[in-house]
Short mmCIF file of C-alpha atoms and ligand atoms in Angstrom, two decimals:
data_model
loop_
_atom_site.label_atom_id
_atom_site.label_comp_id
_atom_site.label_asym_id
_atom_site.label_seq_id
_atom_site.Cartn_x
_atom_site.Cartn_y
_atom_site.Cartn_z
CA MET A 26 -12.22 -27.35 24.53
CA THR A 27 -9.33 -28.28 22.23
CA LEU A 28 -7.08 -25.47 21.00
CA ILE A 29 -4.71 -25.84 18.06
CA LEU A 30 -1.88 -23.46 17.23
CA GLY A 31 -1.36 -23.28 13.46
CA LEU A 32 1.67 -21.96 11.55
CA GLU A 33 1.77 -20.95 7.90
CA THR A 34 4.92 -19.95 5.99
CA SER A 35 4.44 -21.53 2.55
CA CYS A 36 4.99 -18.39 0.46
CA ASP A 37 5.25 -14.72 1.46
CA GLU A 38 3.00 -14.52 4.53
CA THR A 39 4.29 -15.40 7.99
CA ALA A 40 1.21 -16.39 9.95
CA ALA A 41 0.08 -18.02 13.18
CA ALA A 42 -3.39 -18.63 14.62
CA VAL A 43 -5.23 -20.30 17.45
CA VAL A 44 -8.50 -22.04 16.51
CA ASP A 45 -10.82 -24.01 18.82
CA ASP A 46 -12.67 -27.23 18.05
CA GLN A 47 -15.82 -25.28 17.10
CA GLN A 48 -13.75 -23.61 14.33
CA ARG A 49 -13.82 -20.31 16.17
CA VAL A 50 -10.72 -18.27 15.43
CA ARG A 51 -9.35 -17.08 18.80
CA ALA A 52 -6.51 -15.12 17.13
CA SER A 53 -5.03 -14.94 13.65
CA VAL A 54 -1.93 -12.89 12.88
CA VAL A 55 -0.66 -12.52 9.32
CA TRP A 56 2.52 -10.63 8.54
CA SER A 57 2.70 -10.01 4.83
CA GLN A 58 6.08 -9.62 3.15
CA HIS A 59 4.62 -7.70 0.19
CA GLU A 60 6.82 -4.67 0.83
CA LEU A 61 9.96 -6.80 0.61
CA HIS A 62 9.00 -8.27 -2.77
CA GLN A 63 7.27 -5.24 -4.29
CA ARG A 64 10.19 -3.92 -6.26
CA TYR A 65 10.79 -7.33 -7.87
CA ARG A 66 7.05 -7.59 -8.77
CA GLY A 67 7.09 -11.18 -7.53
CA VAL A 68 8.14 -13.30 -4.56
CA VAL A 69 11.92 -13.79 -4.23
CA PRO A 70 12.27 -17.19 -2.46
CA GLU A 71 15.55 -16.39 -0.70
CA ILE A 72 14.18 -13.13 0.74
CA ALA A 73 10.95 -14.89 1.75
CA SER A 74 12.67 -17.64 3.78
CA ARG A 75 14.94 -15.21 5.61
CA ALA A 76 12.00 -12.98 6.51
CA HIS A 77 10.00 -15.98 7.83
CA LEU A 78 12.96 -16.92 10.01
CA GLU A 79 13.19 -13.42 11.47
CA LYS A 80 9.44 -13.09 12.14
CA ILE A 81 8.08 -16.49 13.10
CA SER A 82 8.84 -16.35 16.85
CA VAL A 83 7.39 -12.91 17.38
CA ILE A 84 4.27 -13.79 15.34
CA VAL A 85 3.66 -16.88 17.51
CA THR A 86 4.09 -14.85 20.71
CA ASP A 87 1.70 -12.14 19.43
CA THR A 88 -0.88 -14.73 18.42
CA LEU A 89 -0.91 -16.43 21.83
CA LYS A 90 -1.16 -13.03 23.50
CA GLN A 91 -4.11 -11.99 21.31
CA ALA A 92 -5.82 -15.33 21.96
CA ARG A 93 -5.16 -14.82 25.71
CA VAL A 94 -3.71 -18.29 26.07
CA SER A 95 -0.33 -19.60 27.09
CA MET A 96 1.81 -22.19 25.29
CA GLU A 97 0.65 -24.80 27.83
CA ASP A 98 -3.03 -24.26 26.90
CA ILE A 99 -2.35 -25.44 23.34
CA ASP A 100 -3.33 -29.08 22.60
CA ALA A 101 -1.50 -29.53 19.29
CA VAL A 102 0.74 -27.66 16.85
CA ALA A 103 -0.24 -27.71 13.17
CA VAL A 104 1.81 -26.46 10.23
CA GLY A 105 1.26 -26.08 6.50
CA ASN A 106 4.03 -28.43 5.33
CA ARG A 107 2.97 -28.73 1.65
CA PRO A 108 2.92 -27.37 -1.05
CA GLY A 109 4.89 -24.13 -1.35
CA LEU A 110 8.34 -22.62 -1.66
CA ILE A 111 10.62 -25.17 -0.05
CA GLY A 112 12.83 -22.69 1.80
CA SER A 113 9.75 -20.95 3.21
CA LEU A 114 8.00 -24.17 4.23
CA ILE A 115 11.09 -25.40 6.08
CA VAL A 116 11.00 -22.41 8.45
CA GLY A 117 7.41 -23.09 9.56
CA VAL A 118 7.96 -26.84 9.77
CA ALA A 119 11.12 -26.45 11.89
CA ALA A 120 9.37 -23.96 14.19
CA ALA A 121 6.33 -26.25 14.59
CA LYS A 122 8.56 -29.22 15.39
CA ALA A 123 10.47 -27.24 18.00
CA LEU A 124 7.23 -26.09 19.65
CA ALA A 125 5.59 -29.53 19.57
CA TRP A 126 8.70 -31.21 20.96
CA SER A 127 9.30 -28.71 23.73
CA LEU A 128 5.61 -28.60 24.74
CA ARG A 129 5.26 -32.39 24.33
CA LYS A 130 2.20 -31.85 22.16
CA PRO A 131 1.16 -33.61 18.93
CA LEU A 132 2.44 -32.27 15.60
CA ILE A 133 0.10 -32.16 12.57
CA GLY A 134 1.23 -31.44 8.99
CA ILE A 135 -1.47 -29.87 6.81
CA ASP A 136 -1.92 -29.50 3.03
CA HIS A 137 -2.14 -25.76 2.27
CA VAL A 138 -4.48 -26.19 -0.74
CA GLN A 139 -6.93 -28.32 1.23
CA ALA A 140 -6.77 -25.77 4.04
CA HIS A 141 -7.87 -22.98 1.64
CA LEU A 142 -11.16 -24.85 1.13
CA HIS A 143 -11.54 -25.42 4.85
CA ALA A 144 -11.38 -21.62 5.37
CA VAL A 145 -15.15 -21.37 4.71
CA ASN A 146 -15.81 -23.17 8.00
CA LEU A 147 -13.92 -20.65 10.14
CA THR A 148 -15.79 -18.09 12.19
CA ILE A 149 -14.66 -15.03 14.07
CA GLY A 150 -17.93 -14.87 16.03
CA ASP A 151 -19.21 -17.10 18.83
CA ALA A 152 -21.66 -19.19 16.81
CA PRO A 153 -20.03 -22.05 14.87
CA LEU A 154 -20.95 -22.31 11.17
CA PRO A 155 -22.58 -25.47 9.81
CA ALA A 156 -20.13 -27.53 7.73
CA ALA A 157 -20.78 -27.43 3.96
CA PRO A 158 -22.87 -30.51 2.99
CA THR A 159 -20.94 -33.24 1.12
CA PRO A 160 -20.26 -34.13 -1.57
CA HIS A 161 -19.55 -30.61 -2.78
CA LEU A 162 -17.58 -28.87 -5.48
CA GLY A 163 -14.43 -27.17 -4.18
CA LEU A 164 -12.58 -24.59 -6.23
CA VAL A 165 -9.19 -23.33 -5.04
CA VAL A 166 -8.12 -20.11 -6.74
CA SER A 167 -4.82 -18.73 -5.51
CA GLY A 168 -1.46 -17.43 -6.66
CA GLY A 169 -0.02 -20.93 -6.92
CA HIS A 170 -3.09 -23.09 -7.61
CA THR A 171 -6.26 -23.34 -9.63
CA CYS A 172 -7.80 -26.70 -8.81
CA LEU A 173 -11.33 -28.08 -8.91
CA TYR A 174 -12.26 -30.93 -6.57
CA LEU A 175 -15.17 -33.12 -5.68
CA ILE A 176 -15.06 -33.16 -1.90
CA ARG A 177 -16.52 -36.22 -0.25
CA SER A 178 -15.34 -35.26 3.27
CA PRO A 179 -12.93 -32.60 4.59
CA THR A 180 -10.06 -35.01 4.02
CA ASP A 181 -11.35 -36.98 1.00
CA LEU A 182 -10.85 -34.91 -2.15
CA VAL A 183 -11.02 -36.07 -5.78
CA LEU A 184 -9.20 -33.81 -8.22
CA LEU A 185 -11.46 -32.99 -11.20
CA GLY A 186 -9.29 -30.41 -12.96
CA ARG A 187 -6.36 -28.05 -12.53
CA THR A 188 -4.53 -25.39 -14.47
CA ILE A 189 -2.23 -26.65 -17.18
CA ASP A 190 -0.13 -23.44 -17.05
CA ASP A 191 -0.58 -20.32 -14.88
CA ALA A 192 -2.73 -20.19 -11.76
CA VAL A 193 -5.51 -17.60 -11.94
CA GLY A 194 -3.90 -15.48 -9.17
CA GLU A 195 -0.61 -15.64 -11.05
CA ALA A 196 -2.43 -14.40 -14.19
CA TYR A 197 -3.81 -11.49 -12.14
CA ASP A 198 -0.31 -10.68 -10.87
CA LYS A 199 1.11 -10.78 -14.41
CA ALA A 200 -1.79 -8.68 -15.75
CA ALA A 201 -1.02 -6.05 -13.11
CA ALA A 202 2.64 -6.09 -14.15
CA ILE A 203 1.65 -5.65 -17.83
CA LEU A 204 -0.70 -2.78 -16.96
CA GLU A 205 1.79 -1.37 -14.42
CA ALA A 206 -1.10 -1.39 -11.96
CA GLY A 207 0.78 -2.16 -8.73
CA TYR A 208 1.69 -5.10 -6.49
CA PRO A 209 0.20 -7.44 -5.35
CA GLY A 210 -1.62 -7.66 -8.65
CA GLY A 211 -4.97 -9.24 -7.76
CA PRO A 212 -6.35 -6.47 -5.54
CA ALA A 213 -4.85 -3.81 -7.90
CA ILE A 214 -6.65 -5.21 -10.97
CA ASP A 215 -9.83 -5.71 -8.95
CA ARG A 216 -9.76 -2.00 -7.97
CA LEU A 217 -8.84 -0.74 -11.44
CA ALA A 218 -11.57 -2.86 -13.05
CA GLN A 219 -14.29 -1.16 -10.97
CA THR A 220 -14.33 1.87 -13.29
CA GLY A 221 -13.72 0.02 -16.57
CA ASN A 222 -15.99 -1.44 -19.25
CA PRO A 223 -15.60 -5.26 -19.20
CA ASP A 224 -16.84 -5.52 -22.80
CA ALA A 225 -14.36 -3.00 -24.23
CA TYR A 226 -11.83 -5.69 -25.27
CA ASP A 227 -12.61 -9.21 -26.42
CA LEU A 228 -10.04 -11.33 -24.55
CA PRO A 229 -10.03 -15.15 -24.81
CA ARG A 230 -11.62 -17.59 -22.33
CA SER A 231 -9.89 -20.95 -22.52
CA THR A 232 -12.21 -23.94 -22.70
CA LEU A 233 -9.67 -26.67 -23.67
CA GLY A 234 -11.21 -30.02 -24.74
CA ARG A 235 -15.02 -30.34 -24.87
CA ASP A 236 -15.23 -32.26 -21.57
CA SER A 237 -12.09 -30.87 -19.96
CA LEU A 238 -12.32 -29.50 -16.43
CA ASP A 239 -8.75 -28.16 -16.60
CA PHE A 240 -7.94 -24.46 -16.77
CA SER A 241 -5.48 -22.40 -18.81
CA PHE A 242 -4.63 -18.73 -18.36
CA SER A 243 -1.47 -18.24 -20.41
CA GLY A 244 -3.39 -17.36 -23.62
CA LEU A 245 -5.36 -14.68 -21.78
CA LYS A 246 -2.14 -13.21 -20.39
CA THR A 247 -0.54 -13.05 -23.85
CA ALA A 248 -3.70 -11.54 -25.37
CA LEU A 249 -3.63 -8.82 -22.70
CA LEU A 250 0.07 -8.18 -23.33
CA TYR A 251 -0.59 -7.66 -27.07
CA ALA A 252 -3.67 -5.50 -26.38
CA VAL A 253 -1.54 -3.24 -24.16
CA ARG A 254 1.76 -3.15 -26.05
CA GLY A 255 0.84 -4.24 -29.58
CA ARG A 256 2.33 -7.24 -31.42
CA PRO A 257 6.13 -7.41 -31.17
CA GLN A 258 7.88 -6.15 -34.31
CA GLY A 259 11.13 -7.56 -35.61
CA ARG A 260 12.71 -10.93 -34.79
CA GLY A 261 14.96 -12.39 -32.12
CA LYS A 262 16.91 -9.89 -30.03
CA SER A 263 15.74 -6.95 -32.11
CA ALA A 264 12.02 -7.73 -31.46
CA ALA A 265 10.32 -4.82 -29.71
CA PHE A 266 6.80 -3.83 -28.72
CA PRO A 267 5.45 -0.78 -30.53
CA ARG A 268 3.77 0.65 -27.38
CA SER A 269 4.12 0.57 -23.61
CA ALA A 270 1.58 0.69 -20.77
CA ALA A 271 2.57 4.33 -20.23
CA ASP A 272 0.89 5.16 -23.60
CA LEU A 273 -2.54 4.10 -22.30
CA SER A 274 -5.15 6.58 -21.11
CA ASP A 275 -6.72 6.00 -17.68
CA THR A 276 -9.93 4.85 -19.40
CA GLN A 277 -8.04 2.35 -21.56
CA ARG A 278 -6.23 0.95 -18.52
CA ALA A 279 -9.46 0.54 -16.58
CA ASN A 280 -11.19 -1.04 -19.62
CA LEU A 281 -8.30 -3.47 -20.10
CA ALA A 282 -8.34 -4.43 -16.41
CA ALA A 283 -12.13 -4.95 -16.47
CA SER A 284 -11.98 -6.97 -19.71
CA PHE A 285 -9.15 -9.12 -18.32
CA GLN A 286 -11.04 -9.69 -15.08
CA GLN A 287 -14.24 -10.65 -16.88
CA ALA A 288 -12.40 -13.17 -19.09
CA ALA A 289 -10.50 -14.70 -16.13
CA ILE A 290 -13.61 -15.12 -14.00
CA ASP A 291 -15.69 -16.35 -16.99
CA ALA A 292 -13.08 -19.07 -17.56
CA LEU A 293 -13.58 -20.31 -13.98
CA PHE A 294 -17.37 -20.40 -14.24
CA ILE A 295 -17.32 -22.18 -17.63
CA LYS A 296 -15.61 -25.08 -15.83
CA LEU A 297 -17.90 -24.92 -12.80
CA GLU A 298 -20.93 -25.16 -15.15
CA ARG A 299 -19.31 -28.12 -16.90
CA ALA A 300 -18.43 -29.93 -13.67
CA LEU A 301 -21.94 -29.46 -12.33
CA ALA A 302 -23.47 -30.81 -15.56
CA GLN A 303 -21.10 -33.80 -15.65
CA LEU A 304 -21.62 -34.77 -12.01
CA THR A 305 -25.38 -34.37 -12.31
CA ALA A 306 -25.40 -36.56 -15.45
CA GLU A 307 -23.44 -39.19 -13.48
CA ASN A 308 -26.12 -39.11 -10.75
CA ASN A 309 -23.66 -37.62 -8.31
CA PRO A 310 -24.80 -33.99 -8.02
CA PRO A 311 -22.82 -31.82 -5.58
CA HIS A 312 -24.72 -30.39 -2.62
CA ALA A 313 -22.80 -27.13 -2.37
CA LEU A 314 -20.10 -24.99 -3.94
CA VAL A 315 -17.08 -24.01 -1.84
CA ILE A 316 -14.45 -21.56 -3.09
CA GLY A 317 -11.19 -20.65 -1.34
CA GLY A 318 -7.77 -19.07 -1.93
CA GLY A 319 -6.60 -15.51 -2.50
CA VAL A 320 -8.72 -14.90 -5.63
CA SER A 321 -11.89 -15.78 -3.67
CA ALA A 322 -11.50 -12.23 -2.28
CA ASN A 323 -12.18 -10.89 -5.79
CA SER A 324 -15.32 -8.77 -6.05
CA LEU A 325 -16.45 -10.08 -9.45
CA LEU A 326 -15.80 -13.70 -8.46
CA ARG A 327 -17.95 -13.24 -5.33
CA THR A 328 -20.80 -11.65 -7.32
CA ARG A 329 -20.67 -14.31 -10.03
CA ALA A 330 -20.51 -17.11 -7.44
CA THR A 331 -23.64 -15.75 -5.77
CA SER A 332 -25.61 -15.68 -9.03
CA PHE A 333 -24.27 -19.13 -10.06
CA SER A 334 -25.42 -20.51 -6.72
CA GLN A 335 -28.89 -18.93 -7.04
CA GLN A 336 -29.30 -20.06 -10.63
CA HIS A 337 -28.40 -23.68 -9.83
CA HIS A 338 -29.97 -23.78 -6.33
CA LEU A 339 -26.56 -24.77 -5.02
CA PRO A 340 -25.66 -23.50 -1.54
CA LEU A 341 -22.52 -21.34 -1.72
CA ARG A 342 -19.75 -21.04 0.87
CA LEU A 343 -17.09 -18.36 0.51
CA PRO A 344 -14.46 -17.57 3.16
CA ASN A 345 -14.65 -14.46 5.31
CA LEU A 346 -12.42 -11.90 3.53
CA ALA A 347 -9.84 -12.29 6.32
CA PHE A 348 -9.35 -15.95 5.42
CA CYS A 349 -9.15 -15.81 1.60
CA VAL A 350 -5.45 -15.02 1.28
CA ASP A 351 -2.85 -17.07 3.12
CA ASN A 352 -3.43 -17.36 6.87
CA ALA A 353 -2.78 -19.88 9.62
CA ALA A 354 -6.37 -20.11 10.92
CA MET A 355 -7.24 -22.38 7.96
CA ILE A 356 -4.27 -24.61 8.91
CA ALA A 357 -5.24 -24.84 12.60
CA GLY A 358 -8.94 -25.28 11.71
CA LEU A 359 -8.37 -28.20 9.33
CA ALA A 360 -5.96 -29.80 11.81
CA HIS A 361 -8.88 -30.41 14.21
CA HIS A 362 -10.05 -33.25 11.91
CA ALA A 363 -6.66 -34.94 12.18
CA TYR A 364 -6.57 -34.28 15.93
CA ARG A 365 -9.96 -35.97 16.45
CA ALA A 366 -8.79 -38.94 14.37
CA LYS A 367 -5.46 -38.98 16.29
CA GLN A 368 -3.59 -38.68 13.00
CA PHE A 369 -0.37 -37.17 14.27
CA ASP A 370 2.95 -36.68 12.56
CA THR A 371 6.39 -37.48 13.89
CA LEU A 372 9.34 -35.13 14.20
CA ASP A 373 10.61 -36.25 10.81
CA LEU A 374 7.64 -34.53 9.09
CA PRO A 375 9.05 -33.26 5.76
CA ALA A 376 8.41 -29.98 3.96
CA VAL A 377 7.13 -30.89 0.46
CA ALA A 378 7.10 -28.43 -2.45
CA THR A 379 4.27 -30.11 -4.38
CA THR A 380 0.81 -31.16 -3.27
CA ARG A 381 -0.24 -34.81 -3.02
CA ILE A 382 -3.76 -34.14 -4.28
O1 KG4 B 430 -4.00 -17.87 -1.44
P1 KG4 B 430 -2.94 -16.84 -1.64
O2 KG4 B 430 -2.71 -15.83 -0.55
O3 KG4 B 430 -1.54 -17.49 -1.92
C1 KG4 B 430 -1.34 -18.70 -2.57
O4 KG4 B 430 -1.60 -19.77 -1.98
O5 KG4 B 430 -0.92 -18.61 -3.75
O6 KG4 B 430 -3.29 -16.11 -3.01
C2 KG4 B 430 -2.57 -15.01 -3.45
C3 KG4 B 430 -3.13 -14.62 -4.80
C4 KG4 B 430 -2.28 -13.57 -5.49
O7 KG4 B 430 -2.04 -13.99 -6.82
C5 KG4 B 430 -3.15 -12.33 -5.43
O8 KG4 B 430 -2.93 -11.44 -6.52
C6 KG4 B 430 -4.55 -12.95 -5.48
O9 KG4 B 430 -4.45 -14.08 -4.66
N1 KG4 B 430 -5.59 -12.03 -4.97
C7 KG4 B 430 -6.59 -11.55 -5.74
C8 KG4 B 430 -7.34 -10.67 -4.93
N2 KG4 B 430 -6.76 -10.66 -3.69
C9 KG4 B 430 -5.69 -11.51 -3.74
N3 KG4 B 430 -6.89 -11.78 -7.03
C10 KG4 B 430 -7.96 -11.13 -7.55
N4 KG4 B 430 -8.70 -10.26 -6.84
C11 KG4 B 430 -8.44 -10.01 -5.55
N5 KG4 B 430 -9.20 -9.14 -4.87
ZN1 ZN B 431 -2.48 -20.01 -0.40
#
């Protein structure tokens, strides 16, 4: 039985996990820095890197303890080395190198975005899950990424479309800031939307060009801002909004959150419909739909994905809720493919801010 220790420090979660070669998660520890960033309503890179540095050792020790294994039982050390905040990535990469070197075990650098899609294969139980049939459509919806792929194998991804401005998770976070709904924004909007009427406000769904599989969320964000605060009056420095979020009633806030959520999720499914139609017309129909990343925890997204899958007879794979937002189990799990293929990295593995795919 091969065991891989994974580390993840690409943004504001310090995480470690041990995953076996059947994709069973033996332990997964995630320390979220949300409290540190809350008052800035966004991640402060400098604070994030320092916090990773302080926590990484203790998180690794806790993870091994929970998995009931020792350092020597580990067969390889994997780390999310791209993409992300560079100062944050460097902490995980340096820690992984130190562990791999001192244990004389292979080092494996993993793409964080690809790992989000792999999260659907992880299991907490004893029975391994069947891998999603290929080729399949893979949608990554997170705070930093909104990307649609055709996945030919776990390591062979073709990019079909991506956001041209904000990521969908980022739009959720900004919507929560506009509505003063709390931080982190995604779960706050999701909760607030539960009691609102999604048809109360007509907010835009971007479609871009007729055949485009790209996404855009900046127009939706601006439309929400104007719906909440009114159109700015005056010019230049003297421009001011006529209202503030504090002027909204509870019903208005819930209706705005629900209308925003419906528009954001609609925009994702417009592109999934398009991609499915295009691939089918090209005689290359996908055999499944896989969704990963923080926004795959969203209640409306999960409901809509289920009906989309039923309507198109397309098997659906969503991650366990524990593996939607950033975690290291997805890093360790995906690293098993590289381990089997003996694709190891050397100690000069770089941290890279942008993704290669
Ligand atoms: O995957 P992730 O942890 O980090 C990145 O790789 O970016 O995703 C974090 C994003 C945040 O924008 C957060 O607001 C969003 O996922 N998120 C949600 C929900 N839970 C987390 N968005 C909508 N609904 C949720 N329930
Ligand atoms: Zn992520």
